Structure formats: structure tokens, C-alpha cells
PDB file of N, CA and C in Angstrom:
ATOM      1  N   LEU H  10       0.884  -1.490   0.116  1.00  0.00           N
ATOM      2  CA  LEU H  10      -0.146   0.020   0.103  1.00  0.00           C
ATOM      3  C   LEU H  10       0.498   1.230   0.053  1.00  0.00           C
ATOM      4  N   CYS H  11       0.582   2.694  -0.644  1.00  0.00           N
ATOM      5  CA  CYS H  11       1.130   3.384  -0.108  1.00  0.00           C
ATOM      6  C   CYS H  11       1.503   4.348   1.425  1.00  0.00           C
ATOM      7  N   SER H  12       2.508   3.869   1.118  1.00  0.00           N
ATOM      8  CA  SER H  12       2.962   4.200   2.268  1.00  0.00           C
ATOM      9  C   SER H  12       2.537   6.137   2.921  1.00  0.00           C
ATOM     10  N   PRO H  13       1.772   7.244   1.921  1.00  0.00           N
ATOM     11  CA  PRO H  13       1.504   7.855   2.549  1.00  0.00           C
ATOM     12  C   PRO H  13      -0.173   7.933   3.266  1.00  0.00           C
ATOM     13  N   CYS H  14      -0.723   7.096   2.590  1.00  0.00           N
ATOM     14  CA  CYS H  14      -2.032   7.524   2.637  1.00  0.00           C
ATOM     15  C   CYS H  14      -2.898   6.098   2.927  1.00  0.00           C
ATOM     16  N   ALA H  15      -1.707   5.345   2.630  1.00  0.00           N
ATOM     17  CA  ALA H  15      -2.135   3.566   3.341  1.00  0.00           C
ATOM     18  C   ALA H  15      -3.678   2.506   2.903  1.00  0.00           C
ATOM     19  N   GLN H  16      -4.210   3.922   1.725  1.00  0.00           N
ATOM     20  CA  GLN H  16      -5.551   4.064   1.421  1.00  0.00           C
ATOM     21  C   GLN H  16      -5.258   2.349  -0.338  1.00  0.00           C
ATOM     22  N   GLU H  17      -4.702   3.157  -1.343  1.00  0.00           N
ATOM     23  CA  GLU H  17      -4.434   2.266  -2.316  1.00  0.00           C
ATOM     24  C   GLU H  17      -2.902   2.284  -2.281  1.00  0.00           C
ATOM     25  N   PRO H  18      -3.226   0.845  -3.831  1.00  0.00           N
ATOM     26  CA  PRO H  18      -1.724   0.398  -3.342  1.00  0.00           C
ATOM     27  C   PRO H  18      -0.694   1.799  -3.832  1.00  0.00           C
ATOM     28  N   GLU H  19       0.577   0.829  -4.480  1.00  0.00           N
ATOM     29  CA  GLU H  19       1.108   2.075  -4.322  1.00  0.00           C
ATOM     30  C   GLU H  19       2.253   1.579  -6.080  1.00  0.00           C
ATOM     31  N   THR H  20       1.219   2.338  -6.066  1.00  0.00           N
ATOM     32  CA  THR H  20       1.958   2.450  -8.232  1.00  0.00           C
ATOM     33  C   THR H  20       2.479   4.192  -8.555  1.00  0.00           C
ATOM     34  N   ALA H  21       2.922   4.084  -9.930  1.00  0.00           N
ATOM     35  CA  ALA H  21       3.278   4.998 -10.396  1.00  0.00           C
ATOM     36  C   ALA H  21       2.305   6.277 -10.647  1.00  0.00           C
ATOM     37  N   GLU H  22       0.986   5.137 -11.211  1.00  0.00           N
ATOM     38  CA  GLU H  22      -0.108   6.558 -11.131  1.00  0.00           C
ATOM     39  C   GLU H  22      -0.918   7.080 -10.054  1.00  0.00           C
ATOM     40  N   HIS H  23      -0.658   6.432  -8.855  1.00  0.00           N
ATOM     41  CA  HIS H  23      -0.915   6.736  -7.231  1.00  0.00           C
ATOM     42  C   HIS H  23      -0.506   7.547  -7.309  1.00  0.00           C
ATOM     43  N   LEU H  24       1.126   7.297  -6.842  1.00  0.00           N
ATOM     44  CA  LEU H  24       2.442   8.474  -6.094  1.00  0.00           C
ATOM     45  C   LEU H  24       2.006  10.665  -7.123  1.00  0.00           C
ATOM     46  N   CYS H  25       2.295   9.250  -8.680  1.00  0.00           N
ATOM     47  CA  CYS H  25       2.566  11.078  -9.133  1.00  0.00           C
ATOM     48  C   CYS H  25       0.903  11.525  -9.539  1.00  0.00           C
ATOM     49  N   LEU H  26       0.303  10.828  -9.936  1.00  0.00           N
ATOM     50  CA  LEU H  26      -1.088  11.616 -10.512  1.00  0.00           C
ATOM     51  C   LEU H  26      -2.488  11.605  -9.617  1.00  0.00           C
ATOM     52  N   HIS H  27      -2.648  10.318  -8.256  1.00  0.00           N
ATOM     53  CA  HIS H  27      -3.950  10.069  -8.800  1.00  0.00           C
ATOM     54  C   HIS H  27      -3.780  11.176  -6.675  1.00  0.00           C
ATOM     55  N   PHE H  28      -2.761  10.630  -5.810  1.00  0.00           N
ATOM     56  CA  PHE H  28      -2.833  11.047  -4.369  1.00  0.00           C
ATOM     57  C   PHE H  28      -3.361  11.753  -4.641  1.00  0.00           C
ATOM     58  N   PRO H  29      -4.339  12.382  -3.462  1.00  0.00           N
ATOM     59  CA  PRO H  29      -5.218  13.425  -2.954  1.00  0.00           C
ATOM     60  C   PRO H  29      -4.152  14.337  -3.037  1.00  0.00           C
ATOM     61  N   PHE H  30      -3.096  14.407  -2.040  1.00  0.00           N
ATOM     62  CA  PHE H  30      -1.714  15.557  -1.894  1.00  0.00           C
ATOM     63  C   PHE H  30      -0.946  15.772  -2.989  1.00  0.00           C
ATOM     64  N   ALA H  31      -1.202  14.956  -3.962  1.00  0.00           N
ATOM     65  CA  ALA H  31       0.014  14.588  -5.708  1.00  0.00           C
ATOM     66  C   ALA H  31      -0.962  15.845  -6.035  1.00  0.00           C
ATOM     67  N   ASN H  32      -2.371  15.324  -6.777  1.00  0.00           N
ATOM     68  CA  ASN H  32      -3.410  16.293  -6.966  1.00  0.00           C
ATOM     69  C   ASN H  32      -3.799  17.378  -6.579  1.00  0.00           C
ATOM     70  N   GLU H  33      -3.422  17.864  -5.301  1.00  0.00           N
ATOM     71  CA  GLU H  33      -3.380  19.629  -4.817  1.00  0.00           C
ATOM     72  C   GLU H  33      -2.336  19.907  -5.632  1.00  0.00           C
ATOM     73  N   VAL H  34      -0.606  19.358  -5.788  1.00  0.00           N
ATOM     74  CA  VAL H  34       0.572  20.002  -6.106  1.00  0.00           C
ATOM     75  C   VAL H  34      -0.495  20.114  -7.337  1.00  0.00           C
ATOM     76  N   TRP H  35      -0.522  19.670  -8.191  1.00  0.00           N
ATOM     77  CA  TRP H  35      -0.386  19.515  -9.883  1.00  0.00           C
ATOM     78  C   TRP H  35      -1.644  20.522  -9.923  1.00  0.00           C
ATOM     79  N   LYS H  36      -2.926  21.091  -9.095  1.00  0.00           N
ATOM     80  CA  LYS H  36      -3.747  22.530  -9.074  1.00  0.00           C
ATOM     81  C   LYS H  36      -2.857  23.967  -8.813  1.00  0.00           C
ATOM     82  N   ARG H  37      -1.870  23.657  -7.810  1.00  0.00           N
ATOM     83  CA  ARG H  37      -0.638  24.533  -8.401  1.00  0.00           C
ATOM     84  C   ARG H  37      -0.226  25.318  -9.230  1.00  0.00           C
ATOM     85  N   ILE H  38       0.520  23.567  -9.651  1.00  0.00           N
ATOM     86  CA  ILE H  38       1.438  23.734 -10.457  1.00  0.00           C
ATOM     87  C   ILE H  38       0.550  24.559 -11.875  1.00  0.00           C
ATOM     88  N   ARG H  39      -1.061  24.034 -11.949  1.00  0.00           N
ATOM     89  CA  ARG H  39      -2.153  24.523 -13.051  1.00  0.00           C
ATOM     90  C   ARG H  39      -1.181  26.064 -12.727  1.00  0.00           C
ATOM     91  N   THR H  40      -2.007  26.396 -11.685  1.00  0.00           N
ATOM     92  CA  THR H  40      -2.027  28.035 -11.208  1.00  0.00           C
ATOM     93  C   THR H  40      -0.507  28.935 -11.266  1.00  0.00           C
ATOM     94  N   TRP H  41       0.184  28.147 -11.143  1.00  0.00           N
ATOM     95  CA  TRP H  41       1.882  28.832 -11.211  1.00  0.00           C
ATOM     96  C   TRP H  41       1.894  28.685 -13.150  1.00  0.00           C
ATOM     97  N   THR H  42       2.078  28.209 -13.463  1.00  0.00           N
ATOM     98  CA  THR H  42       1.745  28.139 -14.822  1.00  0.00           C
ATOM     99  C   THR H  42       1.145  28.642 -15.814  1.00  0.00           C
ATOM    100  N   GLY H  43      -0.131  28.912 -15.737  1.00  0.00           N
ATOM    101  CA  GLY H  43      -0.969  29.780 -15.991  1.00  0.00           C
ATOM    102  C   GLY H  43      -1.812  28.229 -17.438  1.00  0.00           C
ATOM    103  N   GLU H  44      -2.155  27.769 -16.155  1.00  0.00           N
ATOM    104  CA  GLU H  44      -2.438  26.596 -17.080  1.00  0.00           C
ATOM    105  C   GLU H  44      -2.170  26.543 -17.777  1.00  0.00           C
ATOM    106  N   LEU H  45      -0.640  26.205 -17.877  1.00  0.00           N
ATOM    107  CA  LEU H  45      -0.152  25.277 -19.824  1.00  0.00           C
ATOM    108  C   LEU H  45       0.046  24.371 -18.946  1.00  0.00           C
ATOM    109  N   VAL H  46      -0.167  24.002 -17.549  1.00  0.00           N
ATOM    110  CA  VAL H  46      -0.221  22.109 -16.791  1.00  0.00           C
ATOM    111  C   VAL H  46      -1.404  22.101 -16.748  1.00  0.00           C
ATOM    112  N   GLN H  47      -2.005  21.410 -16.850  1.00  0.00           N
ATOM    113  CA  GLN H  47      -3.332  20.574 -16.681  1.00  0.00           C
ATOM    114  C   GLN H  47      -3.101  19.789 -14.788  1.00  0.00           C
ATOM    115  N   VAL H  48      -3.875  19.728 -14.177  1.00  0.00           N
ATOM    116  CA  VAL H  48      -4.336  18.537 -13.549  1.00  0.00           C
ATOM    117  C   VAL H  48      -4.975  17.404 -13.897  1.00  0.00           C
ATOM    118  N   PRO H  49      -3.965  16.492 -13.661  1.00  0.00           N
ATOM    119  CA  PRO H  49      -3.844  14.815 -14.505  1.00  0.00           C
ATOM    120  C   PRO H  49      -5.391  14.213 -14.543  1.00  0.00           C
ATOM    121  N   GLU H  50      -5.908  13.633 -15.588  1.00  0.00           N
ATOM    122  CA  GLU H  50      -7.136  12.815 -15.130  1.00  0.00           C
ATOM    123  C   GLU H  50      -7.507  12.172 -14.425  1.00  0.00           C
ATOM    124  N   PRO H  51      -8.522  12.212 -13.609  1.00  0.00           N
ATOM    125  CA  PRO H  51      -8.436  10.659 -12.330  1.00  0.00           C
ATOM    126  C   PRO H  51      -8.443   8.895 -13.087  1.00  0.00           C
ATOM    127  N   GLY H  52      -7.355   8.602 -13.073  1.00  0.00           N
ATOM    128  CA  GLY H  52      -7.252   7.009 -13.253  1.00  0.00           C
ATOM    129  C   GLY H  52      -6.769   6.855 -14.451  1.00  0.00           C
ATOM    130  N   ILE H  53      -6.270   7.763 -15.732  1.00  0.00           N
ATOM    131  CA  ILE H  53      -4.896   8.209 -16.360  1.00  0.00           C
ATOM    132  C   ILE H  53      -3.931   7.471 -15.848  1.00  0.00           C
ATOM    133  N   ALA H  54      -3.046   5.992 -16.845  1.00  0.00           N
ATOM    134  CA  ALA H  54      -1.230   5.464 -16.962  1.00  0.00           C
ATOM    135  C   ALA H  54      -0.945   6.999 -17.401  1.00  0.00           C
ATOM    136  N   VAL H  55       0.543   6.831 -16.821  1.00  0.00           N
ATOM    137  CA  VAL H  55       1.576   7.469 -16.702  1.00  0.00           C
ATOM    138  C   VAL H  55       2.200   7.205 -18.258  1.00  0.00           C
ATOM    139  N   ASP H  56       2.021   6.625 -19.415  1.00  0.00           N
ATOM    140  CA  ASP H  56       2.074   6.728 -20.759  1.00  0.00           C
ATOM    141  C   ASP H  56       1.257   7.529 -20.733  1.00  0.00           C
ATOM    142  N   ARG H  57      -0.396   7.004 -21.036  1.00  0.00           N
ATOM    143  CA  ARG H  57      -1.386   8.209 -21.911  1.00  0.00           C
ATOM    144  C   ARG H  57      -1.391   9.744 -21.123  1.00  0.00           C
ATOM    145  N   TRP H  58      -1.122  10.005 -19.378  1.00  0.00           N
ATOM    146  CA  TRP H  58      -1.383  11.550 -18.926  1.00  0.00           C
ATOM    147  C   TRP H  58       0.359  12.128 -19.936  1.00  0.00           C
ATOM    148  N   TRP H  59       1.463  11.376 -20.090  1.00  0.00           N
ATOM    149  CA  TRP H  59       2.491  12.090 -20.570  1.00  0.00           C
ATOM    150  C   TRP H  59       2.822  12.113 -21.898  1.00  0.00           C
ATOM    151  N   MET H  60       1.113  11.280 -23.101  1.00  0.00           N
ATOM    152  CA  MET H  60       1.836  11.669 -24.333  1.00  0.00           C
ATOM    153  C   MET H  60       0.409  12.976 -24.770  1.00  0.00           C
ATOM    154  N   SER H  61      -0.401  12.579 -24.325  1.00  0.00           N
ATOM    155  CA  SER H  61      -1.116  13.709 -23.797  1.00  0.00           C
ATOM    156  C   SER H  61      -1.265  15.558 -23.538  1.00  0.00           C
ATOM    157  N   ALA H  62      -0.438  15.423 -22.385  1.00  0.00           N
ATOM    158  CA  ALA H  62       0.450  16.296 -22.449  1.00  0.00           C
ATOM    159  C   ALA H  62       1.051  16.820 -22.744  1.00  0.00           C
ATOM    160  N   LEU H  63       1.149  16.154 -24.312  1.00  0.00           N
ATOM    161  CA  LEU H  63       2.459  16.867 -24.684  1.00  0.00           C
ATOM    162  C   LEU H  63       2.163  17.208 -26.311  1.00  0.00           C
ATOM    163  N   THR H  64       1.330  16.227 -26.320  1.00  0.00           N
ATOM    164  CA  THR H  64       0.663  16.282 -27.518  1.00  0.00           C
ATOM    165  C   THR H  64       0.314  17.551 -28.512  1.00  0.00           C
ATOM    166  N   ALA H  65       0.682  17.777 -29.881  1.00  0.00           N
ATOM    167  CA  ALA H  65       0.393  19.318 -30.771  1.00  0.00           C
ATOM    168  C   ALA H  65       0.951  20.342 -29.533  1.00  0.00           C
ATOM    169  N   LEU H  66       1.819  20.700 -29.680  1.00  0.00           N
ATOM    170  CA  LEU H  66       2.670  21.809 -28.594  1.00  0.00           C
ATOM    171  C   LEU H  66       3.378  22.043 -29.579  1.00  0.00           C
ATOM    172  N   PRO H  67       3.552  23.178 -29.669  1.00  0.00           N
ATOM    173  CA  PRO H  67       5.187  23.806 -30.434  1.00  0.00           C
ATOM    174  C   PRO H  67       6.566  23.661 -29.952  1.00  0.00           C
ATOM    175  N   LYS H  68       7.327  23.226 -30.387  1.00  0.00           N
ATOM    176  CA  LYS H  68       8.729  22.670 -29.404  1.00  0.00           C
ATOM    177  C   LYS H  68       9.256  22.735 -28.183  1.00  0.00           C
ATOM    178  N   GLN H  69       9.087  24.373 -28.302  1.00  0.00           N
ATOM    179  CA  GLN H  69       9.541  25.525 -27.151  1.00  0.00           C
ATOM    180  C   GLN H  69       8.655  24.835 -26.029  1.00  0.00           C
ATOM    181  N   ALA H  70       6.943  25.278 -26.291  1.00  0.00           N
ATOM    182  CA  ALA H  70       6.160  24.531 -25.318  1.00  0.00           C
ATOM    183  C   ALA H  70       6.329  23.384 -25.408  1.00  0.00           C
ATOM    184  N   ARG H  71       6.556  22.882 -26.010  1.00  0.00           N
ATOM    185  CA  ARG H  71       6.667  21.069 -25.290  1.00  0.00           C
ATOM    186  C   ARG H  71       7.805  21.198 -24.463  1.00  0.00           C
ATOM    187  N   ARG H  72       8.485  21.831 -24.542  1.00  0.00           N
ATOM    188  CA  ARG H  72      10.199  21.120 -23.989  1.00  0.00           C
ATOM    189  C   ARG H  72      10.024  22.040 -22.247  1.00  0.00           C
ATOM    190  N   LEU H  73       8.676  22.841 -22.396  1.00  0.00           N
ATOM    191  CA  LEU H  73       9.138  23.798 -21.004  1.00  0.00           C
ATOM    192  C   LEU H  73       7.770  22.961 -20.793  1.00  0.00           C
ATOM    193  N   LYS H  74       7.129  22.680 -20.808  1.00  0.00           N
ATOM    194  CA  LYS H  74       6.168  21.456 -20.786  1.00  0.00           C
ATOM    195  C   LYS H  74       6.471  20.259 -19.422  1.00  0.00           C
ATOM    196  N   ALA H  75       7.349  19.746 -20.778  1.00  0.00           N
ATOM    197  CA  ALA H  75       8.132  18.641 -20.104  1.00  0.00           C
ATOM    198  C   ALA H  75       8.673  18.770 -18.944  1.00  0.00           C
ATOM    199  N   SER H  76       9.325  19.679 -19.328  1.00  0.00           N
ATOM    200  CA  SER H  76      10.798  20.144 -18.094  1.00  0.00           C
ATOM    201  C   SER H  76       9.693  19.948 -16.955  1.00  0.00           C
ATOM    202  N   ILE H  77       8.327  20.807 -16.579  1.00  0.00           N
ATOM    203  CA  ILE H  77       8.026  21.102 -15.326  1.00  0.00           C
ATOM    204  C   ILE H  77       7.467  19.330 -15.050  1.00  0.00           C
ATOM    205  N   LEU H  78       6.921  18.982 -15.952  1.00  0.00           N
ATOM    206  CA  LEU H  78       6.411  17.773 -15.366  1.00  0.00           C
ATOM    207  C   LEU H  78       7.349  16.832 -15.116  1.00  0.00           C
ATOM    208  N   ILE H  79       8.346  16.847 -15.480  1.00  0.00           N
ATOM    209  CA  ILE H  79       9.420  15.923 -14.996  1.00  0.00           C
ATOM    210  C   ILE H  79       9.896  16.083 -13.673  1.00  0.00           C
ATOM    211  N   TYR H  80       9.582  17.400 -12.902  1.00  0.00           N
ATOM    212  CA  TYR H  80      10.164  18.042 -12.213  1.00  0.00           C
ATOM    213  C   TYR H  80       9.123  18.048 -10.895  1.00  0.00           C
ATOM    214  N   THR H  81       8.612  17.996 -11.241  1.00  0.00           N
ATOM    215  CA  THR H  81       6.909  17.255 -10.589  1.00  0.00           C
ATOM    216  C   THR H  81       6.832  16.247 -10.144  1.00  0.00           C
ATOM    217  N   VAL H  82       6.421  15.114 -10.819  1.00  0.00           N
ATOM    218  CA  VAL H  82       7.003  14.016 -10.775  1.00  0.00           C
ATOM    219  C   VAL H  82       8.228  13.328  -9.458  1.00  0.00           C
ATOM    220  N   TRP H  83       9.042  14.375 -10.245  1.00  0.00           N
ATOM    221  CA  TRP H  83      10.334  13.875  -9.383  1.00  0.00           C
ATOM    222  C   TRP H  83      10.397  14.756  -8.315  1.00  0.00           C
ATOM    223  N   THR H  84       9.454  15.645  -7.431  1.00  0.00           N
ATOM    224  CA  THR H  84       9.895  16.181  -6.410  1.00  0.00           C
ATOM    225  C   THR H  84       8.425  15.451  -5.975  1.00  0.00           C
ATOM    226  N   LEU H  85       7.380  14.914  -6.671  1.00  0.00           N
ATOM    227  CA  LEU H  85       6.355  14.104  -5.602  1.00  0.00           C
ATOM    228  C   LEU H  85       7.392  12.689  -5.353  1.00  0.00           C
ATOM    229  N   TRP H  86       7.985  12.584  -5.362  1.00  0.00           N
ATOM    230  CA  TRP H  86       8.413  11.325  -4.974  1.00  0.00           C
ATOM    231  C   TRP H  86       9.676  11.816  -4.033  1.00  0.00           C
ATOM    232  N   LYS H  87      10.314  12.445  -4.236  1.00  0.00           N
ATOM    233  CA  LYS H  87      11.000  12.852  -3.279  1.00  0.00           C
ATOM    234  C   LYS H  87      10.362  13.050  -2.004  1.00  0.00           C
ATOM    235  N   GLU H  88       9.461  13.416  -2.383  1.00  0.00           N
ATOM    236  CA  GLU H  88       8.310  14.741  -0.952  1.00  0.00           C
ATOM    237  C   GLU H  88       8.230  12.555  -0.434  1.00  0.00           C
ATOM    238  N   ARG H  89       7.667  11.543  -1.157  1.00  0.00           N
ATOM    239  CA  ARG H  89       7.134  10.833  -0.549  1.00  0.00           C
ATOM    240  C   ARG H  89       8.265  10.157  -0.132  1.00  0.00           C
ATOM    241  N   ASN H  90       9.587  10.232   0.064  1.00  0.00           N
ATOM    242  CA  ASN H  90      10.682   9.230   0.426  1.00  0.00           C
ATOM    243  C   ASN H  90      11.163  10.115   1.638  1.00  0.00           C
ATOM    244  N   ARG H  91      10.149  11.360   1.276  1.00  0.00           N
ATOM    245  CA  ARG H  91      11.003  12.307   2.892  1.00  0.00           C
ATOM    246  C   ARG H  91       9.681  12.016   3.597  1.00  0.00           C
ATOM    247  N   ARG H  92       8.908  11.570   3.344  1.00  0.00           N
ATOM    248  CA  ARG H  92       7.343  11.160   4.485  1.00  0.00           C
ATOM    249  C   ARG H  92       7.733   9.627   4.635  1.00  0.00           C
ATOM    250  N   THR H  93       8.462   9.052   3.560  1.00  0.00           N
ATOM    251  CA  THR H  93       8.631   7.216   4.046  1.00  0.00           C
ATOM    252  C   THR H  93      10.414   6.850   5.037  1.00  0.00           C
ATOM    253  N   PHE H  94      11.092   7.666   4.880  1.00  0.00           N
ATOM    254  CA  PHE H  94      12.942   7.243   4.982  1.00  0.00           C
ATOM    255  C   PHE H  94      12.518   8.123   6.054  1.00  0.00           C
ATOM    256  N   GLU H  95      12.684   9.792   6.650  1.00  0.00           N
ATOM    257  CA  GLU H  95      12.661  10.530   7.755  1.00  0.00           C
ATOM    258  C   GLU H  95      12.080  11.695   8.123  1.00  0.00           C
ATOM    259  N   GLY H  96      10.198  11.012   8.121  1.00  0.00           N
ATOM    260  CA  GLY H  96       9.431  10.694   8.621  1.00  0.00           C
ATOM    261  C   GLY H  96       8.593  12.650   8.716  1.00  0.00           C
ATOM    262  N   LYS H  97       9.150  13.246   8.309  1.00  0.00           N
ATOM    263  CA  LYS H  97       9.110  14.585   8.004  1.00  0.00           C
ATOM    264  C   LYS H  97       8.093  14.649   6.556  1.00  0.00           C
ATOM    265  N   SER H  98       7.444  15.980   6.008  1.00  0.00           N
ATOM    266  CA  SER H  98       6.628  16.236   5.216  1.00  0.00           C
ATOM    267  C   SER H  98       6.662  17.955   5.470  1.00  0.00           C
ATOM    268  N   ALA H  99       5.981  17.928   3.329  1.00  0.00           N
ATOM    269  CA  ALA H  99       5.877  19.649   3.499  1.00  0.00           C
ATOM    270  C   ALA H  99       4.950  19.071   3.325  1.00  0.00           C
ATOM    271  N   ARG H 100       4.269  20.355   3.009  1.00  0.00           N
ATOM    272  CA  ARG H 100       3.093  20.630   2.174  1.00  0.00           C
ATOM    273  C   ARG H 100       2.528  20.936   0.685  1.00  0.00           C
ATOM    274  N   PRO H 101       1.463  20.788  -0.017  1.00  0.00           N
ATOM    275  CA  PRO H 101       1.733  20.547  -1.611  1.00  0.00           C
ATOM    276  C   PRO H 101       2.804  22.058  -1.226  1.00  0.00           C
ATOM    277  N   GLN H 102       2.016  23.229  -0.758  1.00  0.00           N
ATOM    278  CA  GLN H 102       2.575  25.056  -1.939  1.00  0.00           C
ATOM    279  C   GLN H 102       3.774  25.047  -2.046  1.00  0.00           C
ATOM    280  N   GLN H 103       4.942  23.979  -0.417  1.00  0.00           N
ATOM    281  CA  GLN H 103       6.062  23.994  -0.028  1.00  0.00           C
ATOM    282  C   GLN H 103       6.629  22.940  -1.236  1.00  0.00           C
ATOM    283  N   VAL H 104       5.974  21.704  -1.690  1.00  0.00           N
ATOM    284  CA  VAL H 104       6.743  21.372  -2.462  1.00  0.00           C
ATOM    285  C   VAL H 104       6.885  22.208  -4.071  1.00  0.00           C
ATOM    286  N   VAL H 105       5.442  22.529  -4.384  1.00  0.00           N
ATOM    287  CA  VAL H 105       5.428  23.861  -5.284  1.00  0.00           C
ATOM    288  C   VAL H 105       6.796  24.964  -5.330  1.00  0.00           C
ATOM    289  N   VAL H 106       6.966  25.233  -4.262  1.00  0.00           N
ATOM    290  CA  VAL H 106       8.208  25.906  -3.613  1.00  0.00           C
ATOM    291  C   VAL H 106       9.985  24.825  -4.174  1.00  0.00           C
ATOM    292  N   PHE H 107       9.332  23.958  -3.676  1.00  0.00           N
ATOM    293  CA  PHE H 107      10.860  23.251  -4.142  1.00  0.00           C
ATOM    294  C   PHE H 107      11.006  22.792  -5.887  1.00  0.00           C
ATOM    295  N   ILE H 108       9.726  23.043  -6.719  1.00  0.00           N
ATOM    296  CA  ILE H 108       9.792  22.611  -8.046  1.00  0.00           C
ATOM    297  C   ILE H 108      10.049  23.771  -8.159  1.00  0.00           C
ATOM    298  N   GLU H 109       9.583  25.100  -8.052  1.00  0.00           N
ATOM    299  CA  GLU H 109      10.181  27.030  -8.459  1.00  0.00           C
ATOM    300  C   GLU H 109      11.298  27.123  -8.534  1.00  0.00           C
ATOM    301  N   GLU H 110      12.563  26.793  -7.583  1.00  0.00           N
ATOM    302  CA  GLU H 110      13.584  26.631  -7.338  1.00  0.00           C
ATOM    303  C   GLU H 110      13.871  25.837  -7.856  1.00  0.00           C
ATOM    304  N   GLU H 111      13.643  24.835  -8.397  1.00  0.00           N
ATOM    305  CA  GLU H 111      14.470  23.388  -9.030  1.00  0.00           C
ATOM    306  C   GLU H 111      14.507  24.089 -10.560  1.00  0.00           C
ATOM    307  N   THR H 112      13.577  24.388 -11.066  1.00  0.00           N
ATOM    308  CA  THR H 112      13.341  25.051 -11.968  1.00  0.00           C
ATOM    309  C   THR H 112      14.163  26.384 -12.395  1.00  0.00           C
ATOM    310  N   ALA H 113      14.069  26.966 -11.568  1.00  0.00           N
ATOM    311  CA  ALA H 113      14.840  28.098 -11.086  1.00  0.00           C
ATOM    312  C   ALA H 113      16.806  28.354 -11.520  1.00  0.00           C
ATOM    313  N   LEU H 114      17.026  27.017 -10.416  1.00  0.00           N
ATOM    314  CA  LEU H 114      18.046  26.559 -10.999  1.00  0.00           C
ATOM    315  C   LEU H 114      18.451  26.226 -12.308  1.00  0.00           C
ATOM    316  N   ARG H 115      17.734  25.280 -13.161  1.00  0.00           N
ATOM    317  CA  ARG H 115      18.286  25.633 -14.331  1.00  0.00           C
ATOM    318  C   ARG H 115      17.721  26.167 -15.409  1.00  0.00           C
ATOM    319  N   LYS H 116      17.601  27.211 -14.981  1.00  0.00           N
ATOM    320  CA  LYS H 116      17.281  28.314 -15.815  1.00  0.00           C
ATOM    321  C   LYS H 116      16.258  28.208 -17.135  1.00  0.00           C
ATOM    322  N   LEU H 117      15.127  27.632 -16.330  1.00  0.00           N
ATOM    323  CA  LEU H 117      13.475  27.719 -17.292  1.00  0.00           C
ATOM    324  C   LEU H 117      13.340  29.325 -17.152  1.00  0.00           C
ATOM    325  N   VAL H 118      12.881  29.539 -18.083  1.00  0.00           N
ATOM    326  CA  VAL H 118      11.563  29.965 -18.593  1.00  0.00           C
ATOM    327  C   VAL H 118      10.249  29.833 -18.176  1.00  0.00           C
ATOM    328  N   VAL H 119       9.344  29.887 -17.625  1.00  0.00           N
ATOM    329  CA  VAL H 119       7.869  29.496 -16.839  1.00  0.00           C
ATOM    330  C   VAL H 119       6.918  30.668 -16.900  1.00  0.00           C
ATOM    331  N   ILE H 120       5.905  30.597 -17.699  1.00  0.00           N
ATOM    332  CA  ILE H 120       4.781  31.554 -17.399  1.00  0.00           C
ATOM    333  C   ILE H 120       4.280  31.588 -16.528  1.00  0.00           C
ATOM    334  N   ARG H 121       4.666  32.870 -15.950  1.00  0.00           N
ATOM    335  CA  ARG H 121       3.635  33.174 -14.508  1.00  0.00           C
ATOM    336  C   ARG H 121       2.071  33.767 -14.724  1.00  0.00           C
TER     337      ARG H 121
END
């Protein structure tokens, strides 16, 4: 079972897309990116989500969006590990700040 919620199997889809905490992070990412990134649809698989999120975008927008998606999923995974192995947790808005800082370090330009 998912270690943070103990309600669902611990799958990539659950942890990164559908876990209620992840859903709140995605809502905040949507706002931060001016709706470039959308909240994942309930029940969507990671591969289908990835392809549908990046289809039909110009190259520059696709690269920017892919970077934000990757940083968001990576930061959600790190939050899962922080909760599981360190007994610490961040609030969704803190996780978004971590993502903003990471993208700034990589010198990505994010639409606000």
C-alpha cells in the first residue's frame, strides 16, 4: 500500500498523479504555469498522461512543459521518500516552491 495514505496500492500513477496530495500539487502547478500544465485526469496511466500532455504543442512549449512535468513528478517522489524514510512532510505549497526553485536552478523560463 501507499505509505503516505495507506489507502491505495503504491503505483506510479497513484503516487505521482492521483494521490490526493499529488492532486493538490498539480492544481498549484496549473496556477503557477498559467494553465500550461493541467491536473491529471482521474485514473489516467502515466504513459497516456505524458503523451496527451505533450501532443500538438510547438517545440519550445513542449520542452518547457515536459521539464515542468518531470520536475513535478520527481519532487513528488522525493516528498514520498521524505515522508517514508525521514518522517518529515511538506505541504503542497512547499512542494511547489521546491519545483519553482529547481526550475530556476535549471534556468527555465516559466510563464506566471
